[in-house]
Short mmCIF file of C-alpha atoms in Angstrom, two decimals:
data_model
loop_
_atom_site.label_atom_id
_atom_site.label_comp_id
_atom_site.label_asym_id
_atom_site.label_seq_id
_atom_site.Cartn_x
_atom_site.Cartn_y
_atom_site.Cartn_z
CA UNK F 1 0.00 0.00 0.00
CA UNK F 2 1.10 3.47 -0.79
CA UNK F 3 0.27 6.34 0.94
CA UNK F 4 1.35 10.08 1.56
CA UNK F 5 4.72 10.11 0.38
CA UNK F 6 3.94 6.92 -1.85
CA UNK F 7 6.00 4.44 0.20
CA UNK F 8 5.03 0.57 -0.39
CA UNK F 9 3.51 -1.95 1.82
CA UNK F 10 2.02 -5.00 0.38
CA UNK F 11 -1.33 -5.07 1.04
CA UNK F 12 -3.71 -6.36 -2.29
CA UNK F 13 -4.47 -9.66 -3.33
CA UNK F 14 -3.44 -11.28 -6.80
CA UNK F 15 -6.49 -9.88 -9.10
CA UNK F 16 -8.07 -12.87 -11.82
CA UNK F 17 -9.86 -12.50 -14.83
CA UNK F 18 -13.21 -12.89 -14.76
CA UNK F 19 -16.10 -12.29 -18.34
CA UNK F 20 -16.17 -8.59 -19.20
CA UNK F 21 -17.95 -5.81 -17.29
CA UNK F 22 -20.36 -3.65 -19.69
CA UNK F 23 -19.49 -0.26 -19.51
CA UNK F 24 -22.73 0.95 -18.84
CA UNK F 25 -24.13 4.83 -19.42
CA UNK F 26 -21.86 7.85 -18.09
CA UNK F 27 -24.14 10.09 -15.91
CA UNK F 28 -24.41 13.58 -16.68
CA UNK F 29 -25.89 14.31 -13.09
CA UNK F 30 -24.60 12.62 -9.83
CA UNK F 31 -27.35 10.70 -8.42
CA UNK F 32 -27.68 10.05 -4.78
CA UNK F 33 -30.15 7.59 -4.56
CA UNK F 34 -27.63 5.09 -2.06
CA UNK F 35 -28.86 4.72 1.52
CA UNK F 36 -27.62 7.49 3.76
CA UNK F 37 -29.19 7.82 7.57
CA UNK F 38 -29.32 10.87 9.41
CA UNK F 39 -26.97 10.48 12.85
CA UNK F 40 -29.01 10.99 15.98
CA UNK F 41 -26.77 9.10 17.90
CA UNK F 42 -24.17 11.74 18.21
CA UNK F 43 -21.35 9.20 18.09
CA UNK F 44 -19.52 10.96 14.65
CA UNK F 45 -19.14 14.23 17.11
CA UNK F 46 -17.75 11.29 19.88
CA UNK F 47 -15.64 9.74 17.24
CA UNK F 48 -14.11 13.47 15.97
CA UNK F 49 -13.38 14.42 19.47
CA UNK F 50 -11.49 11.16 19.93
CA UNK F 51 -9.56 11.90 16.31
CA UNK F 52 -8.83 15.43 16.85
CA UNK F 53 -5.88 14.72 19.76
CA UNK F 54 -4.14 12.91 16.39
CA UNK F 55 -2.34 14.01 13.44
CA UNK F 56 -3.42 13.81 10.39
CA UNK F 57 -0.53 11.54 9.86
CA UNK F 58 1.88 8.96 11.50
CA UNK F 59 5.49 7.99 10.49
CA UNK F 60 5.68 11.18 9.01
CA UNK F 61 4.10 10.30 5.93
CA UNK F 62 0.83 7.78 6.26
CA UNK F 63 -2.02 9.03 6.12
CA UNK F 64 -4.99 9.20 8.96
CA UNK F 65 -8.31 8.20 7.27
CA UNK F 66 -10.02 7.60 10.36
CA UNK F 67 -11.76 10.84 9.79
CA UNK F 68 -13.44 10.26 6.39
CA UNK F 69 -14.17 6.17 7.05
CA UNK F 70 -16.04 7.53 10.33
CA UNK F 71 -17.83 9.97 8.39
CA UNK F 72 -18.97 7.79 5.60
CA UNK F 73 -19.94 4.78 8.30
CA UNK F 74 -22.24 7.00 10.07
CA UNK F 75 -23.58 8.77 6.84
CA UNK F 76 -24.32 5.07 5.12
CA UNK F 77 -26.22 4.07 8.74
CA UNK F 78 -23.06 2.10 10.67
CA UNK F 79 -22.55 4.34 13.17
CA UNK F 80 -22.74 1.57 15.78
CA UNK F 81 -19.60 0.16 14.27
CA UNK F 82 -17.40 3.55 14.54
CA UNK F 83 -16.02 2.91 17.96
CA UNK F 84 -15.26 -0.67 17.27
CA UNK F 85 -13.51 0.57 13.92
CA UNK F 86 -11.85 3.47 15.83
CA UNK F 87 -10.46 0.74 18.30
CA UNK F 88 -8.74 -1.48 15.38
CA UNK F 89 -7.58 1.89 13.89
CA UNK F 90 -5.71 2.62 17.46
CA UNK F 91 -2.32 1.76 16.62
CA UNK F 92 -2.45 3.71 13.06
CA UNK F 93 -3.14 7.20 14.90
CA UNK F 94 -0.19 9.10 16.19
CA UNK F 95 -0.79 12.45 18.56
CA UNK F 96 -1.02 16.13 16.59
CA UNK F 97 2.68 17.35 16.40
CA UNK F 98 4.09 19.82 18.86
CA UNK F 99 3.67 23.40 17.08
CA UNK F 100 5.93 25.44 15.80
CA UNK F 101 5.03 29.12 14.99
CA UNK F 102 1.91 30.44 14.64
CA UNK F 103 0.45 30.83 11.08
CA UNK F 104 -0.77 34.21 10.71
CA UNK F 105 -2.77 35.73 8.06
CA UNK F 106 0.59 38.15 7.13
CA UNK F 107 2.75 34.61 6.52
CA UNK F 108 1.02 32.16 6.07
CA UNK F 109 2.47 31.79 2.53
CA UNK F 110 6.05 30.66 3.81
CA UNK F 111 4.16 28.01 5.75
CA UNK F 112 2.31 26.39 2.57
CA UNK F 113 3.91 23.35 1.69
CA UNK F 114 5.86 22.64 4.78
CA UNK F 115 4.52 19.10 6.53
CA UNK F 116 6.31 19.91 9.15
CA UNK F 117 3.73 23.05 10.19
CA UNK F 118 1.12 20.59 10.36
CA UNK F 119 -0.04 21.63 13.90
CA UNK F 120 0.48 25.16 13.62
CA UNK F 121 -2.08 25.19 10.31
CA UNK F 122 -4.69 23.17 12.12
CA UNK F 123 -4.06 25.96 14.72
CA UNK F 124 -4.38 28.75 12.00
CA UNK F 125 -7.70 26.85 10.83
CA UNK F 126 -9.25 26.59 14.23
CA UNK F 127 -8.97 30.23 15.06
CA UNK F 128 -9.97 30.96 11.85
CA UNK F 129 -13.73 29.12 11.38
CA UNK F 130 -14.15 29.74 15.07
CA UNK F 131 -14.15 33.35 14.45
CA UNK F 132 -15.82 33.70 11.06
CA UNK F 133 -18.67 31.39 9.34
CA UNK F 134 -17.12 27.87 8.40
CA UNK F 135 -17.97 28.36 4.21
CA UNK F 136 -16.15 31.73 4.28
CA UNK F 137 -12.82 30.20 5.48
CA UNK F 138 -13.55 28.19 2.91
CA UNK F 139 -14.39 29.96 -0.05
CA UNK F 140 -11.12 32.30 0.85
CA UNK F 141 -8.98 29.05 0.81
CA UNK F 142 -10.64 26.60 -1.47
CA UNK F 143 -8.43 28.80 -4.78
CA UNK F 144 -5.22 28.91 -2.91
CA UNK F 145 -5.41 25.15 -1.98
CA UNK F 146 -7.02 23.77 -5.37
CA UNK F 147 -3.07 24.11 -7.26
CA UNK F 148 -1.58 21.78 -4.42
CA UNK F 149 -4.53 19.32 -4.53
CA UNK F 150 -2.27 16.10 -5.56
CA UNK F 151 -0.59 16.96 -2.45
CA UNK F 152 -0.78 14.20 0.51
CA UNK F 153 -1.56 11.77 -2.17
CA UNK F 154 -5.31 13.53 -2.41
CA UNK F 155 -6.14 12.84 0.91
CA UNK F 156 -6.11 16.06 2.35
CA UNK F 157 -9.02 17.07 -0.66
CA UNK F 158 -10.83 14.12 0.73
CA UNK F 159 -10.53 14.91 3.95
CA UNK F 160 -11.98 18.13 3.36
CA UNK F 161 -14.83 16.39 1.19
CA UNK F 162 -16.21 14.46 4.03
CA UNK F 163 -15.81 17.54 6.55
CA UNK F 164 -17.88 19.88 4.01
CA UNK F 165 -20.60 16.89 3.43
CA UNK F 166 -21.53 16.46 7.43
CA UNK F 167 -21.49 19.96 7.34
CA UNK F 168 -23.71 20.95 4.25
CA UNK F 169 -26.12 17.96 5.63
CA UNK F 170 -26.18 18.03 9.31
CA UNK F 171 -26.08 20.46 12.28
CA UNK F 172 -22.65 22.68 12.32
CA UNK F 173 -21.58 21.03 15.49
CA UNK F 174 -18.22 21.84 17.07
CA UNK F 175 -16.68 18.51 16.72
CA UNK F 176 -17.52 19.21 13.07
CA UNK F 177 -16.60 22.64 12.20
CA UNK F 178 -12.74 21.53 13.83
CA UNK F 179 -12.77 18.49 11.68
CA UNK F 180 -13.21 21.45 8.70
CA UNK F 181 -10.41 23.22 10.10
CA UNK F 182 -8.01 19.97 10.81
CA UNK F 183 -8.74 19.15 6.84
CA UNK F 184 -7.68 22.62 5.59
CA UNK F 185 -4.62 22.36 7.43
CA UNK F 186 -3.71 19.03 6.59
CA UNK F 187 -4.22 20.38 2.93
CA UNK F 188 -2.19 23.55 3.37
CA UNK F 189 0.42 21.55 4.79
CA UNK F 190 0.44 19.28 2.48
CA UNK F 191 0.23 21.28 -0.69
CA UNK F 192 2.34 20.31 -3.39
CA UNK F 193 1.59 21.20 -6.98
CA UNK F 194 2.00 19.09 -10.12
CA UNK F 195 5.06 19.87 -12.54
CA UNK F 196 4.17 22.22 -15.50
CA UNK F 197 2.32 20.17 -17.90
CA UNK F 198 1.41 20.16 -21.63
CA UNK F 199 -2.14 19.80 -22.96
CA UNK F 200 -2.37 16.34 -25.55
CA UNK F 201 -4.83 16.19 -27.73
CA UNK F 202 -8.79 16.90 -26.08
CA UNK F 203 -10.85 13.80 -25.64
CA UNK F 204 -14.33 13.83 -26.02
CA UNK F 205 -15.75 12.24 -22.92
CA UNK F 206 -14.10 11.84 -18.92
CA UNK F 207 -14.05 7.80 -19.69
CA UNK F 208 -12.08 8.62 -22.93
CA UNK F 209 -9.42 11.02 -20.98
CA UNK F 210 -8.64 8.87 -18.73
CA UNK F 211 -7.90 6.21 -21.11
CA UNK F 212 -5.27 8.29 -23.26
CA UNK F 213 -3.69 9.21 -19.73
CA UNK F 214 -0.14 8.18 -20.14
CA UNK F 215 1.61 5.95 -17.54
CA UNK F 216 4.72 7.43 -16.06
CA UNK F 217 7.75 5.10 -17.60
CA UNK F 218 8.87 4.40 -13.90
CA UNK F 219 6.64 2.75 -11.08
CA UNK F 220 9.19 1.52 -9.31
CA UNK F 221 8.73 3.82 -6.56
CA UNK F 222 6.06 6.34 -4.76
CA UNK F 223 3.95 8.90 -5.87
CA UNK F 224 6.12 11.74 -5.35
CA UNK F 225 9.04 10.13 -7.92
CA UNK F 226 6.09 9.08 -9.99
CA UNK F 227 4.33 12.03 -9.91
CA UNK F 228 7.23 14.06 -10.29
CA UNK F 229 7.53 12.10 -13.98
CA UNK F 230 4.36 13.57 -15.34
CA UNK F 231 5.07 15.89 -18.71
CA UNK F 232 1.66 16.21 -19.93
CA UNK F 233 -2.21 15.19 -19.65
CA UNK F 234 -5.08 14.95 -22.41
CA UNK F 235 -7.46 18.17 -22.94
CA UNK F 236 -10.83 17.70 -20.73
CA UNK F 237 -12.85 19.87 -18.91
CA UNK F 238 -11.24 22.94 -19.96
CA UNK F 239 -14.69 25.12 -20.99
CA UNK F 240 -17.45 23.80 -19.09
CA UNK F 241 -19.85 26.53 -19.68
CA UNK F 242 -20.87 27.78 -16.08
CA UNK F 243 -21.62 26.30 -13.20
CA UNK F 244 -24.30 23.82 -13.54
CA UNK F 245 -21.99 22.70 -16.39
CA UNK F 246 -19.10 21.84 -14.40
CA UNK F 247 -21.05 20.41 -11.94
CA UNK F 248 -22.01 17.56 -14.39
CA UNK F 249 -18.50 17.01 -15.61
CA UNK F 250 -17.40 16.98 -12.23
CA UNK F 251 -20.15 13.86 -12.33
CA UNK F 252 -18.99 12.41 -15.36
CA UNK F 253 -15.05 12.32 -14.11
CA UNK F 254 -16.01 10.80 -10.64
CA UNK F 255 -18.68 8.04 -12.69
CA UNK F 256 -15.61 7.43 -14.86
CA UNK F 257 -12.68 6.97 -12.78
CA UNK F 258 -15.06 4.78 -10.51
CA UNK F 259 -16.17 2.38 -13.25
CA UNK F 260 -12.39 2.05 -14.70
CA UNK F 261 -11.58 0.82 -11.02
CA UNK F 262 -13.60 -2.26 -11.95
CA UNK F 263 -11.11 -3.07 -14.92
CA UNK F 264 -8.00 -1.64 -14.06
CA UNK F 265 -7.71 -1.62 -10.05
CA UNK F 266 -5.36 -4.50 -10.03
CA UNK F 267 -2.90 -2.04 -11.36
CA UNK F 268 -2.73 -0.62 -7.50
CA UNK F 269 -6.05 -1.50 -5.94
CA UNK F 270 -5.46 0.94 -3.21
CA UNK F 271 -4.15 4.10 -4.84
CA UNK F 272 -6.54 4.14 -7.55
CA UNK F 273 -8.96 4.31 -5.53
CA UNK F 274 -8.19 8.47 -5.49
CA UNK F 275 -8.53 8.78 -8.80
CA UNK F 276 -12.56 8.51 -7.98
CA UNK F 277 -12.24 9.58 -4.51
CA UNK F 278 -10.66 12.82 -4.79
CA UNK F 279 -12.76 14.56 -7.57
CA UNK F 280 -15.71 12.95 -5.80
CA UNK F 281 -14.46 14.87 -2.53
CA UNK F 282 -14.29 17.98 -4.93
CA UNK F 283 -18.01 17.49 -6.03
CA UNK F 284 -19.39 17.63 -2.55
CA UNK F 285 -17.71 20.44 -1.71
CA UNK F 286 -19.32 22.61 -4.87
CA UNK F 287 -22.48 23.35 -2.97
CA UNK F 288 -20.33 25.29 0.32
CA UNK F 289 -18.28 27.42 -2.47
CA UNK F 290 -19.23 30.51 -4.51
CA UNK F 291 -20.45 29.51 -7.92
CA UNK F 292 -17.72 31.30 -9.47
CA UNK F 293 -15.56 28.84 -8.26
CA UNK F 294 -16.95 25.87 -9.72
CA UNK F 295 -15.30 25.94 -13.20
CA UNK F 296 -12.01 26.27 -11.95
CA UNK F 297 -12.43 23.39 -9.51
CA UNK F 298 -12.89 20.79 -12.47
CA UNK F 299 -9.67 21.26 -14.16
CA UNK F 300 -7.93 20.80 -10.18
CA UNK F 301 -10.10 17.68 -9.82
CA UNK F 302 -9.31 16.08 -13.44
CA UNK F 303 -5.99 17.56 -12.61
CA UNK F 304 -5.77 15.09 -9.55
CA UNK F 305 -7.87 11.93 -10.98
CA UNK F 306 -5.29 11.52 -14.13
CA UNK F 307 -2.22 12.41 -12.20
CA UNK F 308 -3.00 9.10 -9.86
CA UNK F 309 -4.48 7.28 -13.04
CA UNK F 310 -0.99 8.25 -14.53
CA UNK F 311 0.63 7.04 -11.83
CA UNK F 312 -0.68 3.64 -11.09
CA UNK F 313 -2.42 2.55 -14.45
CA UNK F 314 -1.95 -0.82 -15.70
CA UNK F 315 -0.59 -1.90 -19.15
CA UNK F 316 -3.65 -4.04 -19.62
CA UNK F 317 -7.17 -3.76 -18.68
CA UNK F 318 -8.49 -7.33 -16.85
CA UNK F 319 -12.43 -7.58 -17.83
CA UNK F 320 -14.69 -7.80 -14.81
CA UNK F 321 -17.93 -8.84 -13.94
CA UNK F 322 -19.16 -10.19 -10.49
CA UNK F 323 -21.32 -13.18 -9.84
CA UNK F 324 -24.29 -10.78 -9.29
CA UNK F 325 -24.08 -7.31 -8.87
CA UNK F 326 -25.27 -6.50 -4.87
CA UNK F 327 -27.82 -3.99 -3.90
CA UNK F 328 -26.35 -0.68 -2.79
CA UNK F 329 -27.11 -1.47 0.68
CA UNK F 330 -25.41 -4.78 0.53
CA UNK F 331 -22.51 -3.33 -1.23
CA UNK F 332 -21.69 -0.86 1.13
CA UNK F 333 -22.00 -4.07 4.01
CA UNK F 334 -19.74 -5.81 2.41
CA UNK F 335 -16.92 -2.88 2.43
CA UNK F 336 -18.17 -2.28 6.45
CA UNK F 337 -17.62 -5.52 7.19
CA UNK F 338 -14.37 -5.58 5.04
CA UNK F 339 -13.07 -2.90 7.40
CA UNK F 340 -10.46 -1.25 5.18
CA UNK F 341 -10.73 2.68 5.02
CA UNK F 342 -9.92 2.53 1.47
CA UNK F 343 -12.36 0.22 0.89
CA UNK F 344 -15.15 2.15 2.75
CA UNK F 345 -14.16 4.96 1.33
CA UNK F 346 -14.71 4.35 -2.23
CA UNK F 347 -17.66 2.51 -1.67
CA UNK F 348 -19.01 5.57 -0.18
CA UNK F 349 -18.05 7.00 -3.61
CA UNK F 350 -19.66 4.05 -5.64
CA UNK F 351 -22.71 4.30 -3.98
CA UNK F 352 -22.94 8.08 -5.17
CA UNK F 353 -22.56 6.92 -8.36
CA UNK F 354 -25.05 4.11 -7.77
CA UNK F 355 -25.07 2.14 -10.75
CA UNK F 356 -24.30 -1.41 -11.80
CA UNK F 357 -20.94 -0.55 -12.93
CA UNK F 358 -20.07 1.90 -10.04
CA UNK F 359 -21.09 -1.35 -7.77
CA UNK F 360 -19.17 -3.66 -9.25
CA UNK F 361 -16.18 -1.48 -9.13
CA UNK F 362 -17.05 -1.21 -4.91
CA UNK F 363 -17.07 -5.13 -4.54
CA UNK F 364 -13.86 -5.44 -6.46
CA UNK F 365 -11.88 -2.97 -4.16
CA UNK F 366 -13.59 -5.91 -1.38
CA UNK F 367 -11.72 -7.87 -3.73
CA UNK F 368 -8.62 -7.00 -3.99
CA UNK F 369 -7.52 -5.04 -0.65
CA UNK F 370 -7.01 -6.97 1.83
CA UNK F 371 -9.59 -6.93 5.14
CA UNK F 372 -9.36 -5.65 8.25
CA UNK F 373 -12.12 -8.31 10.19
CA UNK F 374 -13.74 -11.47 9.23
#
């Protein structure tokens, strides 16, 4: 498994062939007909408070994704499994690093970038949505951040995602609101934009783009060396005609980045899962941000889907097509059960999506990553 700074655990299963998966229909809207639950319980405000002590990060460079699993377990109706998850997540959570200097609104700039200011831009973040409303923190930083989203590996965007969902959804708890402000940090932190790239030829559809993505010429190593490799991406996105129009190719890229996971996740089931995960995160966020900010965010999110497709992409498609395809509800059981925060993750995603395809891709990340329980 690969995570912030792309270093390699093993951690997927040996992928097989099975009959071919029919592509199915890319959506032009981003239906959200999957099972979500309103929390009454109040245990994803008991779960943040227990998360907020830790660091986005341990080693130094993995990523904590107890956050956004927690989030999409109570938003798909698990909450009663949080704590129990939290528990087996223990050992993977380190404590918030000591701060260092205080990020101000004056110098901030010399600050972006540096993972070791982690703590002092959660800092920064906290003072800032506790003084002023949450979505106008965010609509000040949501431009600065978007260059630097491949940053982290994508999962400060995601982070973010999640954060802006429970908040767009729910009551603007506390708990909730500092979750906001540990995401932003963990992004401006983390911020790290792509090398200047050229523009190949435009393709005519998301599912097409991603195909003429060209693979890097050395996986050997992490994301930074491979994303450091990148020279140039295909044309897509580029005018999408106002808001409501980038909205729906925001849809399309998420729809078609999850549906290629079905046939090409065994190239690296686990980091290909951002290459649905973090546009998706940008999608949700759209309805927090001014509308003149919409356009721009689909170039950072295609941006960020082909650089990991790029990255991690296989040679050779392998054809898929489960048994039967599960209900929604039983797809996002399966990844519960499963226990993997990848794995709940982008089933959270798929279930957005919520077609065959999009489901088929969910139960092959079950697949292929290997579980926590059972």
């Amino acid at each position: 498994m690969e995570d912030t700074d792309g270093r390699t655990t093993p951690t997927t299963r040996t992928p097989h062939a099975t009959d071919a998966l029919d592509a199915g229909t890319t959506h032009a809207a981003h239906p959200l007909g999957a099972p979500e639950v309103p929390d009454t319980t109040g245990i994803l405000d008991e779960a943040l408070e227990r998360l907020h002590a830790s660091g986005p990060e341990r080693q130094g460079w993995l990523s904590n994704h107890a956050p956004m699993a927690v989030e999409a377990l109570v938003r798909r109706g698990r909450a009663p499994r949080v704590h129990r998850w939290l528990d087996a997540y223990r050992d993977r959570l380190e404590d918030m690093p000591a701060p260092r200097a205080r990020v101000t609104r004056d110098n901030w700039r010399e600050a972006l970038g540096d993972p070791a200011r982690i703590a002092d831009w959660a800092g920064y973040f906290e003072r800032e949505t506790s003084g002023r409303p949450w979505r106008e923190v965010l609509a000040e930083w949501w431009p600065r951040l978007l260059p630097g989203i491949a940053g982290g590996a994508t999962h400060p965007v995601i982070r973010v995602g999640h954060a802006v969902r429970t908040l767009l959804t729910t009551e603007e708890t506390a708990p909730r609101v500092t979750e906001l402000a540990h995401a932003l940090g963990y992004w401006a932190a983390r911020h790290q934009p792509l090398p200047p790239l050229a523009t190949l030829a435009a393709a005519p559809t998301a599912a097409a783009a991603l195909d003429a993505v060209p693979a890097v010429p050395d996986q050997t190593e992490g994301i930074r060396h491979r994303l450091a490799q990148l020279t140039a991406l295909p044309g897509w996105g580029a005018a999408p005609g106002g808001p409501d129009a980038a909205r729906g190719l925001l849809a399309e890229l998420v729809t078609a980045a999850t549906h290629r996971y079905a046939t090409h996740a065994h190239g690296e089931p686990v980091m290909l899962v951002h290459a649905a995960t973090a546009p998706n995160a940008v999608l949700r966020t759209l309805p927090a941000l001014p509308r003149d900010l919409w356009a721009p965010s689909v170039g950072a999110a295609w941006a960020a889907s082909a650089a990991v497709t790029a990255a991690y992409t296989p040679a050779v498609a392998v054809p898929y097509r489960p048994a039967a395809v599960p209900t929604a509800e039983e797809v996002f059981e399966r990844a519960a059960a499963h226990g993997d925060d990848h794995v709940i993750k982008f089933a959270d995603t798929a279930l957005d999506v919520g077609d065959p395809v999009a489901l088929a891709a969910a139960v092959r990340s079950v697949g292929l990553i290997d579980p926590w329980f059972g």
